């Protein structure tokens, strides 16, 4: 299963999330929004066969991550244990359990990209950003996540920034992409 969201509105939703953060809405309002997003995801997918994954994807697409408060809610809705829901979330690398930075960089770590110097690119990215995989820069601007295949095996190394893929990424090109993100503010 490809870990990349297939939701065409994902990019827009991530931008919406960033807009919410910039506007500085109260935490309580975000909590209410998260609860509403969780309820909407459950209502939309609860009757589908094997609905755990579609619900978790829908929650992450709407909120940007799966908050701890989603686990008991989803478990109760599907008559499953919290451990079962937590097991699914922790098994799949794609699911995040905490908010990510304003921009999300997903760097391909699959074999084809590794054969095209992705290991060196990953080391460069971590040094340039000052964080490792599964972390966010100290200013909260960029999160770095590994991903295992973006489907660009012939044009690696590849990465995805906020849902937009980039192929044949060199350290120099990576720096240019980061500079453009920093210029956005």
Coordinates of C-alpha atoms in Angstrom, one line a residue:
X1 CA 0.0 0.0 0.0
X2 CA 1.4 3.4 -0.9
X3 CA 1.7 5.6 2.2
X4 CA 0.9 8.7 0.2
X5 CA -2.6 10.2 0.7
X6 CA -4.8 9.7 -2.4
X7 CA -7.1 12.4 -1.2
X8 CA -7.0 15.2 -3.9
X9 CA -7.8 17.8 -1.3
X10 CA -4.9 16.8 0.9
X11 CA -2.7 19.7 -0.3
X12 CA -5.5 22.2 0.2
X13 CA -6.2 20.8 3.7
X14 CA -2.6 21.1 4.7
X15 CA -2.6 24.7 3.6
X16 CA -5.8 25.2 5.6
X17 CA -4.2 23.8 8.7
X18 CA -1.2 26.2 8.3
X19 CA -3.7 29.0 7.9
X20 CA -5.4 28.1 11.1
X21 CA -2.0 28.1 12.9
X22 CA -1.0 31.4 11.5
X23 CA -4.2 33.0 12.6
X24 CA -3.6 31.9 16.1
X25 CA -7.0 30.5 16.9
X26 CA -7.5 29.4 20.5
X27 CA -6.5 25.8 21.4
X28 CA -10.0 25.1 22.5
X29 CA -11.3 26.0 19.0
X30 CA -8.7 23.6 17.5
X31 CA -9.8 20.9 19.9
X32 CA -13.4 21.4 18.9
X33 CA -12.4 21.3 15.2
X34 CA -10.4 18.1 15.8
X35 CA -13.4 16.4 17.6
X36 CA -15.6 17.4 14.7
X37 CA -13.1 16.1 12.2
X38 CA -12.9 12.8 14.0
X39 CA -16.7 12.5 14.2
X40 CA -17.0 13.3 10.5
X41 CA -14.4 10.8 9.5
X42 CA -16.1 8.1 11.5
X43 CA -19.6 9.0 10.1
X44 CA -18.2 8.9 6.6
X45 CA -16.4 5.5 6.8
X46 CA -17.8 3.5 9.7
X47 CA -20.0 1.2 7.5
X48 CA -17.3 0.4 5.0
X49 CA -15.6 -3.0 5.2
X50 CA -12.3 -2.8 7.0
X51 CA -13.0 0.8 8.0
X52 CA -10.2 1.4 10.4
X53 CA -7.7 2.5 7.8
X54 CA -10.1 4.8 5.8
X55 CA -11.2 6.4 9.1
X56 CA -7.6 7.0 10.2
X57 CA -6.6 8.4 6.8
X58 CA -9.6 10.7 6.9
X59 CA -8.7 12.0 10.3
X60 CA -5.1 12.7 9.3
X61 CA -6.2 14.3 6.0
X62 CA -8.5 16.6 7.9
X63 CA -6.4 17.5 11.0
X64 CA -2.8 16.7 9.8
X65 CA -2.2 14.0 12.4
X66 CA -4.1 11.5 14.6
X67 CA -4.6 13.0 18.0
X68 CA -4.6 10.7 21.1
X69 CA -8.2 11.6 21.6
X70 CA -9.1 9.9 18.4
X71 CA -8.1 6.4 19.6
X72 CA -10.9 5.8 22.1
X73 CA -13.4 7.5 19.9
X74 CA -12.6 5.3 16.9
X75 CA -12.3 2.2 19.0
X76 CA -15.8 2.8 20.5
X77 CA -17.3 3.5 17.1
X78 CA -16.0 0.3 15.6
X79 CA -16.4 -1.8 18.7
X80 CA -12.7 -2.5 18.8
X81 CA -10.1 -2.1 21.6
X82 CA -7.9 0.9 22.0
X83 CA -5.0 -1.4 21.6
X84 CA -6.2 -2.5 18.2
X85 CA -6.5 1.1 17.0
X86 CA -3.2 2.1 18.5
X87 CA -1.6 -1.0 16.9
X88 CA -2.7 0.1 13.4
X89 CA -1.5 3.7 14.0
X90 CA 1.9 2.6 15.2
X91 CA 2.3 0.0 12.5
X92 CA 2.0 2.3 9.5
X93 CA 4.8 5.0 9.2
X94 CA 2.4 7.3 7.3
X95 CA 0.3 8.0 10.4
X96 CA 1.5 10.9 12.6
X97 CA 0.5 11.2 16.3
X98 CA 1.5 14.8 16.7
X99 CA 1.2 17.9 14.6
X100 CA 3.8 18.4 11.9
X101 CA 5.5 21.7 10.9
X102 CA 4.0 24.2 8.6
X103 CA 5.6 22.3 5.7
X104 CA 6.0 18.5 5.4
X105 CA 8.9 17.0 3.5
X106 CA 8.6 13.3 2.9
X107 CA 11.9 11.9 1.6
X108 CA 11.8 8.5 -0.2
X109 CA 13.8 5.8 1.6
X110 CA 13.0 2.9 -0.7
X111 CA 15.6 0.8 -2.4
X112 CA 15.4 2.4 -5.9
X113 CA 16.0 5.9 -4.5
X114 CA 18.7 4.6 -2.2
X115 CA 20.5 3.2 -5.2
X116 CA 20.4 6.7 -6.7
X117 CA 22.1 8.4 -3.7
X118 CA 19.1 9.0 -1.5
X119 CA 21.2 8.1 1.6
X120 CA 23.5 11.0 1.0
X121 CA 20.5 13.2 0.3
X122 CA 18.9 12.1 3.6
X123 CA 22.0 13.0 5.5
X124 CA 22.2 16.4 3.8
X125 CA 18.5 17.1 4.5
X126 CA 18.9 16.2 8.2
X127 CA 22.0 18.4 8.5
X128 CA 20.4 21.3 6.6
X129 CA 17.2 21.2 8.6
X130 CA 18.9 20.4 12.0
X131 CA 16.4 17.6 12.7
X132 CA 16.2 13.9 12.0
X133 CA 13.3 11.9 10.5
X134 CA 10.1 12.1 12.5
X135 CA 11.1 15.5 13.8
X136 CA 10.3 19.2 13.1
X137 CA 12.7 22.1 12.8
X138 CA 13.1 24.1 16.0
X139 CA 11.1 27.0 14.5
X140 CA 8.2 24.6 13.7
X141 CA 8.5 25.4 10.0
X142 CA 9.4 22.1 8.4
X143 CA 8.8 18.4 9.4
X144 CA 10.9 15.7 7.9
X145 CA 9.4 12.2 7.4
X146 CA 10.6 9.1 5.6
X147 CA 8.4 7.6 3.0
X148 CA 8.8 4.2 1.3
X149 CA 8.2 4.8 -2.4
X150 CA 6.7 7.7 -4.1
X151 CA 6.4 5.9 -7.4
X152 CA 9.3 7.8 -9.0
X153 CA 11.8 4.9 -9.0
X154 CA 13.3 5.8 -12.4
X155 CA 13.9 9.4 -11.4
X156 CA 15.1 9.2 -7.8
X157 CA 16.0 10.3 -5.4
X158 CA 12.6 11.7 -4.9
X159 CA 10.8 13.6 -2.2
X160 CA 7.4 15.2 -1.7
X161 CA 6.8 18.7 -0.2
X162 CA 3.3 19.4 1.0
X163 CA 1.9 16.8 -1.4
X164 CA 3.9 17.9 -4.4
X165 CA 6.5 15.5 -5.7
X166 CA 10.0 16.4 -6.8
X167 CA 12.3 14.0 -8.7
X168 CA 16.1 13.8 -9.2
X169 CA 16.7 15.8 -6.1
X170 CA 20.3 16.7 -5.4
X171 CA 21.6 18.4 -2.2
X172 CA 21.8 21.6 -4.2
X173 CA 18.2 21.3 -5.4
X174 CA 17.1 20.4 -1.9
X175 CA 18.6 23.6 -0.6
X176 CA 16.8 25.6 -3.3
X177 CA 13.5 24.0 -2.4
X178 CA 14.1 24.8 1.3
X179 CA 15.0 28.3 0.4
X180 CA 11.7 28.7 -1.4
X181 CA 9.8 27.5 1.6
X182 CA 11.7 29.9 3.8
X183 CA 10.9 32.8 1.4
X184 CA 7.2 32.0 1.9
X185 CA 7.6 32.8 5.5

